[in-house]
C-alpha atoms as an extended CHARMM CRD file, in Angstrom:
* protein
*
       160  EXT
         1         1  MET       CA              2.9040000000       31.8990000000      -80.9370000000  PROA      1               0.0000000000
         2         2  ASP       CA              6.2020000000       31.6520000000      -79.0920000000  PROA      2               0.0000000000
         3         3  PRO       CA              5.9470000000       32.1510000000      -75.3390000000  PROA      3               0.0000000000
         4         4  ILE       CA              7.5900000000       35.0290000000      -73.5050000000  PROA      4               0.0000000000
         5         5  THR       CA             10.5120000000       33.7050000000      -71.4840000000  PROA      5               0.0000000000
         6         6  THR       CA             11.6060000000       35.1510000000      -68.1770000000  PROA      6               0.0000000000
         7         7  GLU       CA             13.5830000000       34.2160000000      -65.1000000000  PROA      7               0.0000000000
         8         8  ILE       CA             11.1040000000       35.5830000000      -62.5700000000  PROA      8               0.0000000000
         9         9  LEU       CA              7.3620000000       35.8130000000      -63.1130000000  PROA      9               0.0000000000
        10        10  VAL       CA              5.4220000000       37.9800000000      -60.6610000000  PROA      10              0.0000000000
        11        11  LEU       CA              1.6550000000       37.5570000000      -60.7310000000  PROA      11              0.0000000000
        12        12  GLY       CA             -0.0210000000       40.6240000000      -59.2490000000  PROA      12              0.0000000000
        13        13  ALA       CA              1.1710000000       44.2360000000      -59.2640000000  PROA      13              0.0000000000
        14        14  GLY       CA              0.0520000000       45.4080000000      -55.8540000000  PROA      14              0.0000000000
        15        15  PRO       CA              2.5270000000       46.5700000000      -53.2000000000  PROA      15              0.0000000000
        16        16  GLY       CA              3.8730000000       43.0390000000      -52.6610000000  PROA      16              0.0000000000
        17        17  GLY       CA              4.0960000000       42.1870000000      -56.3500000000  PROA      17              0.0000000000
        18        18  TYR       CA              5.7190000000       45.3010000000      -57.7390000000  PROA      18              0.0000000000
        19        19  THR       CA              8.1460000000       45.4590000000      -54.8070000000  PROA      19              0.0000000000
        20        20  ALA       CA              9.2090000000       41.8440000000      -55.4400000000  PROA      20              0.0000000000
        21        21  ALA       CA              9.5210000000       42.5090000000      -59.1740000000  PROA      21              0.0000000000
        22        22  PHE       CA             11.6500000000       45.6170000000      -58.6170000000  PROA      22              0.0000000000
        23        23  TYR       CA             13.8930000000       43.8390000000      -56.1110000000  PROA      23              0.0000000000
        24        24  ALA       CA             14.4930000000       40.9150000000      -58.4810000000  PROA      24              0.0000000000
        25        25  ALA       CA             15.1950000000       43.3050000000      -61.3660000000  PROA      25              0.0000000000
        26        26  ASP       CA             17.6190000000       45.2720000000      -59.1820000000  PROA      26              0.0000000000
        27        27  LYS       CA             19.4360000000       41.9550000000      -58.5650000000  PROA      27              0.0000000000
        28        28  GLY       CA             19.8930000000       41.5210000000      -62.3170000000  PROA      28              0.0000000000
        29        29  LYS       CA             17.0400000000       39.0930000000      -63.0160000000  PROA      29              0.0000000000
        30        30  LYS       CA             14.8330000000       39.2280000000      -66.1000000000  PROA      30              0.0000000000
        31        31  VAL       CA             11.3900000000       39.9140000000      -64.6280000000  PROA      31              0.0000000000
        32        32  THR       CA              7.8820000000       39.8360000000      -66.0580000000  PROA      32              0.0000000000
        33        33  LEU       CA              5.0670000000       41.3720000000      -64.0150000000  PROA      33              0.0000000000
        34        34  VAL       CA              1.5020000000       40.2780000000      -64.8180000000  PROA      34              0.0000000000
        35        35  GLU       CA             -1.4590000000       42.3780000000      -63.6800000000  PROA      35              0.0000000000
        36        36  GLN       CA             -5.1100000000       41.9960000000      -64.6680000000  PROA      36              0.0000000000
        37        37  ASN       CA             -5.9960000000       45.6530000000      -64.0540000000  PROA      37              0.0000000000
        38        38  PRO       CA             -4.9930000000       48.3920000000      -66.4840000000  PROA      38              0.0000000000
        39        39  ARG       CA             -3.1680000000       50.3200000000      -63.7450000000  PROA      39              0.0000000000
        40        40  LEU       CA             -0.4440000000       48.9240000000      -61.5150000000  PROA      40              0.0000000000
        41        41  GLY       CA             -0.6910000000       49.3320000000      -57.7510000000  PROA      41              0.0000000000
        42        42  GLY       CA             -3.2640000000       46.7720000000      -56.6690000000  PROA      42              0.0000000000
        43        43  VAL       CA             -6.4080000000       47.2040000000      -54.6240000000  PROA      43              0.0000000000
        44        44  CYS       CA             -4.8220000000       49.4910000000      -52.0220000000  PROA      44              0.0000000000
        45        45  MET       CA             -3.7590000000       52.0920000000      -54.5150000000  PROA      45              0.0000000000
        46        46  ASN       CA             -6.5790000000       51.8540000000      -57.0320000000  PROA      46              0.0000000000
        47        47  VAL       CA             -9.7610000000       51.4070000000      -54.9970000000  PROA      47              0.0000000000
        48        48  GLY       CA             -8.8340000000       51.0410000000      -51.3360000000  PROA      48              0.0000000000
        49        49  CYS       CA             -6.3760000000       52.8610000000      -49.1260000000  PROA      49              0.0000000000
        50        50  ILE       CA             -5.2220000000       55.7140000000      -51.3600000000  PROA      50              0.0000000000
        51        51  PRO       CA             -8.6120000000       56.8170000000      -52.7450000000  PROA      51              0.0000000000
        52        52  SER       CA            -10.1180000000       56.5110000000      -49.2550000000  PROA      52              0.0000000000
        53        53  LYS       CA             -7.3900000000       58.6650000000      -47.7410000000  PROA      53              0.0000000000
        54        54  ALA       CA             -7.8420000000       61.3020000000      -50.4440000000  PROA      54              0.0000000000
        55        55  LEU       CA            -11.5780000000       61.5160000000      -49.7200000000  PROA      55              0.0000000000
        56        56  LEU       CA            -10.9780000000       61.5060000000      -45.9510000000  PROA      56              0.0000000000
        57        57  HSD       CA             -8.5820000000       64.4380000000      -46.4450000000  PROA      57              0.0000000000
        58        58  ALA       CA            -11.2850000000       66.3560000000      -48.3260000000  PROA      58              0.0000000000
        59        59  THR       CA            -13.8150000000       65.7630000000      -45.5370000000  PROA      59              0.0000000000
        60        60  ALA       CA            -11.2450000000       66.8000000000      -42.9210000000  PROA      60              0.0000000000
        61        61  ILE       CA            -10.8850000000       70.1410000000      -44.6970000000  PROA      61              0.0000000000
        62        62  ILE       CA            -14.6540000000       70.6670000000      -44.4910000000  PROA      62              0.0000000000
        63        63  ARG       CA            -14.6870000000       69.7190000000      -40.8010000000  PROA      63              0.0000000000
        64        64  GLU       CA            -11.7510000000       72.0260000000      -40.0010000000  PROA      64              0.0000000000
        65        65  GLY       CA            -13.5270000000       74.8620000000      -41.7700000000  PROA      65              0.0000000000
        66        66  LYS       CA            -16.6340000000       74.3360000000      -39.6650000000  PROA      66              0.0000000000
        67        67  GLU       CA            -14.6100000000       74.1310000000      -36.4430000000  PROA      67              0.0000000000
        68        68  SER       CA            -12.5220000000       77.2670000000      -37.0640000000  PROA      68              0.0000000000
        69        69  SER       CA            -15.0030000000       79.8690000000      -35.8490000000  PROA      69              0.0000000000
        70        70  HSD       CA            -13.4610000000       79.8370000000      -32.3550000000  PROA      70              0.0000000000
        71        71  ARG       CA            -10.2190000000       80.9490000000      -34.0300000000  PROA      71              0.0000000000
        72        72  GLY       CA            -11.9770000000       83.8890000000      -35.6000000000  PROA      72              0.0000000000
        73        73  ILE       CA            -12.1630000000       82.2330000000      -39.0150000000  PROA      73              0.0000000000
        74        74  GLU       CA            -15.5490000000       81.5760000000      -40.5520000000  PROA      74              0.0000000000
        75        75  PHE       CA            -16.5190000000       80.1810000000      -43.9160000000  PROA      75              0.0000000000
        76        76  GLY       CA            -19.8290000000       79.8380000000      -45.6520000000  PROA      76              0.0000000000
        77        77  ALA       CA            -21.5450000000       76.5050000000      -46.0410000000  PROA      77              0.0000000000
        78        78  ALA       CA            -19.4160000000       73.9580000000      -47.8780000000  PROA      78              0.0000000000
        79        79  LYS       CA            -20.4310000000       73.1170000000      -51.4150000000  PROA      79              0.0000000000
        80        80  VAL       CA            -19.1910000000       69.7790000000      -52.7350000000  PROA      80              0.0000000000
        81        81  GLU       CA            -19.0330000000       69.2550000000      -56.4820000000  PROA      81              0.0000000000
        82        82  ILE       CA            -18.9320000000       65.4740000000      -56.5040000000  PROA      82              0.0000000000
        83        83  GLU       CA            -17.6390000000       65.1290000000      -60.0670000000  PROA      83              0.0000000000
        84        84  LYS       CA            -14.7100000000       67.4860000000      -59.4020000000  PROA      84              0.0000000000
        85        85  LEU       CA            -13.9750000000       65.6240000000      -56.1600000000  PROA      85              0.0000000000
        86        86  ARG       CA            -13.9510000000       62.2850000000      -57.9920000000  PROA      86              0.0000000000
        87        87  ASN       CA            -11.7150000000       63.7000000000      -60.7220000000  PROA      87              0.0000000000
        88        88  TRP       CA             -9.2810000000       65.0480000000      -58.1080000000  PROA      88              0.0000000000
        89        89  LYS       CA             -9.1590000000       61.6600000000      -56.3490000000  PROA      89              0.0000000000
        90        90  GLU       CA             -8.6990000000       59.8720000000      -59.6770000000  PROA      90              0.0000000000
        91        91  SER       CA             -5.8510000000       62.2420000000      -60.6430000000  PROA      91              0.0000000000
        92        92  ILE       CA             -3.9930000000       61.2550000000      -57.4710000000  PROA      92              0.0000000000
        93        93  VAL       CA             -4.4190000000       57.5480000000      -58.1460000000  PROA      93              0.0000000000
        94        94  GLU       CA             -3.4320000000       57.9720000000      -61.8040000000  PROA      94              0.0000000000
        95        95  LYS       CA             -0.2780000000       59.9060000000      -60.9120000000  PROA      95              0.0000000000
        96        96  LEU       CA              0.7960000000       57.2220000000      -58.4410000000  PROA      96              0.0000000000
        97        97  GLY       CA              0.0520000000       54.4770000000      -60.9840000000  PROA      97              0.0000000000
        98        98  GLN       CA              2.1640000000       56.2550000000      -63.5860000000  PROA      98              0.0000000000
        99        99  GLY       CA              4.9600000000       56.4480000000      -61.0150000000  PROA      99              0.0000000000
       100       100  ILE       CA              4.9010000000       52.6780000000      -60.5110000000  PROA      100             0.0000000000
       101       101  ARG       CA              4.8370000000       52.1110000000      -64.2870000000  PROA      101             0.0000000000
       102       102  SER       CA              7.8160000000       54.4590000000      -64.6690000000  PROA      102             0.0000000000
       103       103  LEU       CA              9.7490000000       52.5810000000      -61.9850000000  PROA      103             0.0000000000
       104       104  ALA       CA              9.0130000000       49.3140000000      -63.7970000000  PROA      104             0.0000000000
       105       105  GLN       CA             10.2460000000       50.7260000000      -67.1040000000  PROA      105             0.0000000000
       106       106  HSD       CA             13.3780000000       52.1410000000      -65.4700000000  PROA      106             0.0000000000
       107       107  ARG       CA             14.1850000000       48.6810000000      -64.0790000000  PROA      107             0.0000000000
       108       108  ARG       CA             13.3190000000       46.9610000000      -67.3750000000  PROA      108             0.0000000000
       109       109  VAL       CA             10.5080000000       44.9680000000      -65.7940000000  PROA      109             0.0000000000
       110       110  GLU       CA              8.2350000000       43.7290000000      -68.5790000000  PROA      110             0.0000000000
       111       111  VAL       CA              4.5920000000       44.4000000000      -67.7160000000  PROA      111             0.0000000000
       112       112  VAL       CA              1.8310000000       42.2750000000      -69.2270000000  PROA      112             0.0000000000
       113       113  HSD       CA             -1.8110000000       43.1340000000      -68.5730000000  PROA      113             0.0000000000
       114       114  GLY       CA             -4.2610000000       40.2710000000      -68.3910000000  PROA      114             0.0000000000
       115       115  ARG       CA             -5.5860000000       37.5090000000      -66.1590000000  PROA      115             0.0000000000
       116       116  GLY       CA             -3.0680000000       34.7490000000      -65.4980000000  PROA      116             0.0000000000
       117       117  HSD       CA             -3.7710000000       31.0220000000      -65.2870000000  PROA      117             0.0000000000
       118       118  PHE       CA             -1.0750000000       28.4840000000      -64.4150000000  PROA      118             0.0000000000
       119       119  GLU       CA             -0.8850000000       25.8240000000      -67.1240000000  PROA      119             0.0000000000
       120       120  ASP       CA              1.9020000000       23.8670000000      -65.4280000000  PROA      120             0.0000000000
       121       121  SER       CA              4.8190000000       24.4970000000      -63.0560000000  PROA      121             0.0000000000
       122       122  GLN       CA              6.7030000000       26.6070000000      -65.6170000000  PROA      122             0.0000000000
       123       123  THR       CA              4.0010000000       28.1480000000      -67.8100000000  PROA      123             0.0000000000
       124       124  LEU       CA              1.4630000000       30.9130000000      -67.2620000000  PROA      124             0.0000000000
       125       125  ARG       CA             -1.3370000000       31.5060000000      -69.7680000000  PROA      125             0.0000000000
       126       126  ILE       CA             -2.5720000000       35.0910000000      -69.8460000000  PROA      126             0.0000000000
       127       127  GLU       CA             -5.9520000000       36.1690000000      -71.1620000000  PROA      127             0.0000000000
       128       128  THR       CA             -5.3630000000       39.6490000000      -72.5950000000  PROA      128             0.0000000000
       129       129  SER       CA             -7.5660000000       42.0070000000      -74.5630000000  PROA      129             0.0000000000
       130       130  ALA       CA             -5.5450000000       40.9530000000      -77.6370000000  PROA      130             0.0000000000
       131       131  GLY       CA             -5.9320000000       37.2140000000      -77.0030000000  PROA      131             0.0000000000
       132       132  GLN       CA             -3.8520000000       34.6260000000      -75.1750000000  PROA      132             0.0000000000
       133       133  LYS       CA             -0.1880000000       34.9550000000      -74.3230000000  PROA      133             0.0000000000
       134       134  PHE       CA              2.0660000000       32.4130000000      -72.6620000000  PROA      134             0.0000000000
       135       135  ILE       CA              4.9890000000       33.0100000000      -70.3510000000  PROA      135             0.0000000000
       136       136  ARG       CA              7.6280000000       30.3880000000      -69.5880000000  PROA      136             0.0000000000
       137       137  TYR       CA              9.4160000000       31.1270000000      -66.3320000000  PROA      137             0.0000000000
       138       138  GLU       CA             12.0410000000       29.6830000000      -64.0150000000  PROA      138             0.0000000000
       139       139  LYS       CA             10.5180000000       30.9270000000      -60.7540000000  PROA      139             0.0000000000
       140       140  ALA       CA              7.1540000000       32.4770000000      -59.9160000000  PROA      140             0.0000000000
       141       141  ILE       CA              6.0240000000       34.8210000000      -57.1770000000  PROA      141             0.0000000000
       142       142  ILE       CA              2.2810000000       34.8350000000      -56.5780000000  PROA      142             0.0000000000
       143       143  ALA       CA              1.2140000000       38.2020000000      -55.1870000000  PROA      143             0.0000000000
       144       144  ALA       CA             -2.3820000000       38.2190000000      -56.3650000000  PROA      144             0.0000000000
       145       145  GLY       CA             -3.7440000000       39.6770000000      -53.1410000000  PROA      145             0.0000000000
       146       146  SER       CA             -7.0100000000       38.6820000000      -51.5860000000  PROA      146             0.0000000000
       147       147  LYS       CA            -10.6510000000       39.5870000000      -51.4110000000  PROA      147             0.0000000000
       148       148  PRO       CA            -13.0530000000       39.4350000000      -48.4710000000  PROA      148             0.0000000000
       149       149  ALA       CA            -15.3240000000       36.4500000000      -48.0460000000  PROA      149             0.0000000000
       150       150  MET       CA            -18.5440000000       36.2930000000      -46.0610000000  PROA      150             0.0000000000
       151       151  PRO       CA            -19.2470000000       32.9960000000      -44.2690000000  PROA      151             0.0000000000
       152       152  HSD       CA            -22.6330000000       31.6240000000      -45.3190000000  PROA      152             0.0000000000
       153       153  ALA       CA            -23.8110000000       31.7210000000      -41.6840000000  PROA      153             0.0000000000
       154       154  PHE       CA            -23.5090000000       35.5210000000      -41.8380000000  PROA      154             0.0000000000
       155       155  ASP       CA            -24.9920000000       36.0190000000      -45.2990000000  PROA      155             0.0000000000
       156       156  LEU       CA            -26.5540000000       39.4720000000      -45.0240000000  PROA      156             0.0000000000
       157       157  VAL       CA            -28.0700000000       39.5470000000      -48.4940000000  PROA      157             0.0000000000
       158       158  THR       CA            -31.8320000000       39.4490000000      -48.3000000000  PROA      158             0.0000000000
       159       159  LYS       CA            -33.6350000000       37.1310000000      -50.6270000000  PROA      159             0.0000000000
       160       160  GLY       CA            -36.7180000000       38.0420000000      -52.6150000000  PROA      160             0.0000000000
């Protein structure tokens, strides 16, 4: 299988990665963006900041309803349909993800979904659902984000 060739490889499609990819594409570079998740946007958009803010907004509406009686406005007890709330939150995240994908397509940024592994200083191997792919690149931007780590001294998991 012949490798994909690109000038700029961006590993990670969170806010740092897709912004870097779009900037390079706007400067006329051939860009390939690699993301392991099915939806672009990274942790912030998919499971962190954006979903949290959507749910916080919903709870603020409930709180404002409860606190409006002094204004002469009263509502009955709030009823939360958790599945509808989740679907609403997911629709927001999906719409934003589609927006990022559309921006990538408009800029001709090639998007490859899979987990990347550097083989050498110019080659990335990607494990995709369809098997392995290889990308040969001139320059790479690593924007894979981070995840929290708990020092062993503070291990809060109980054993047994």
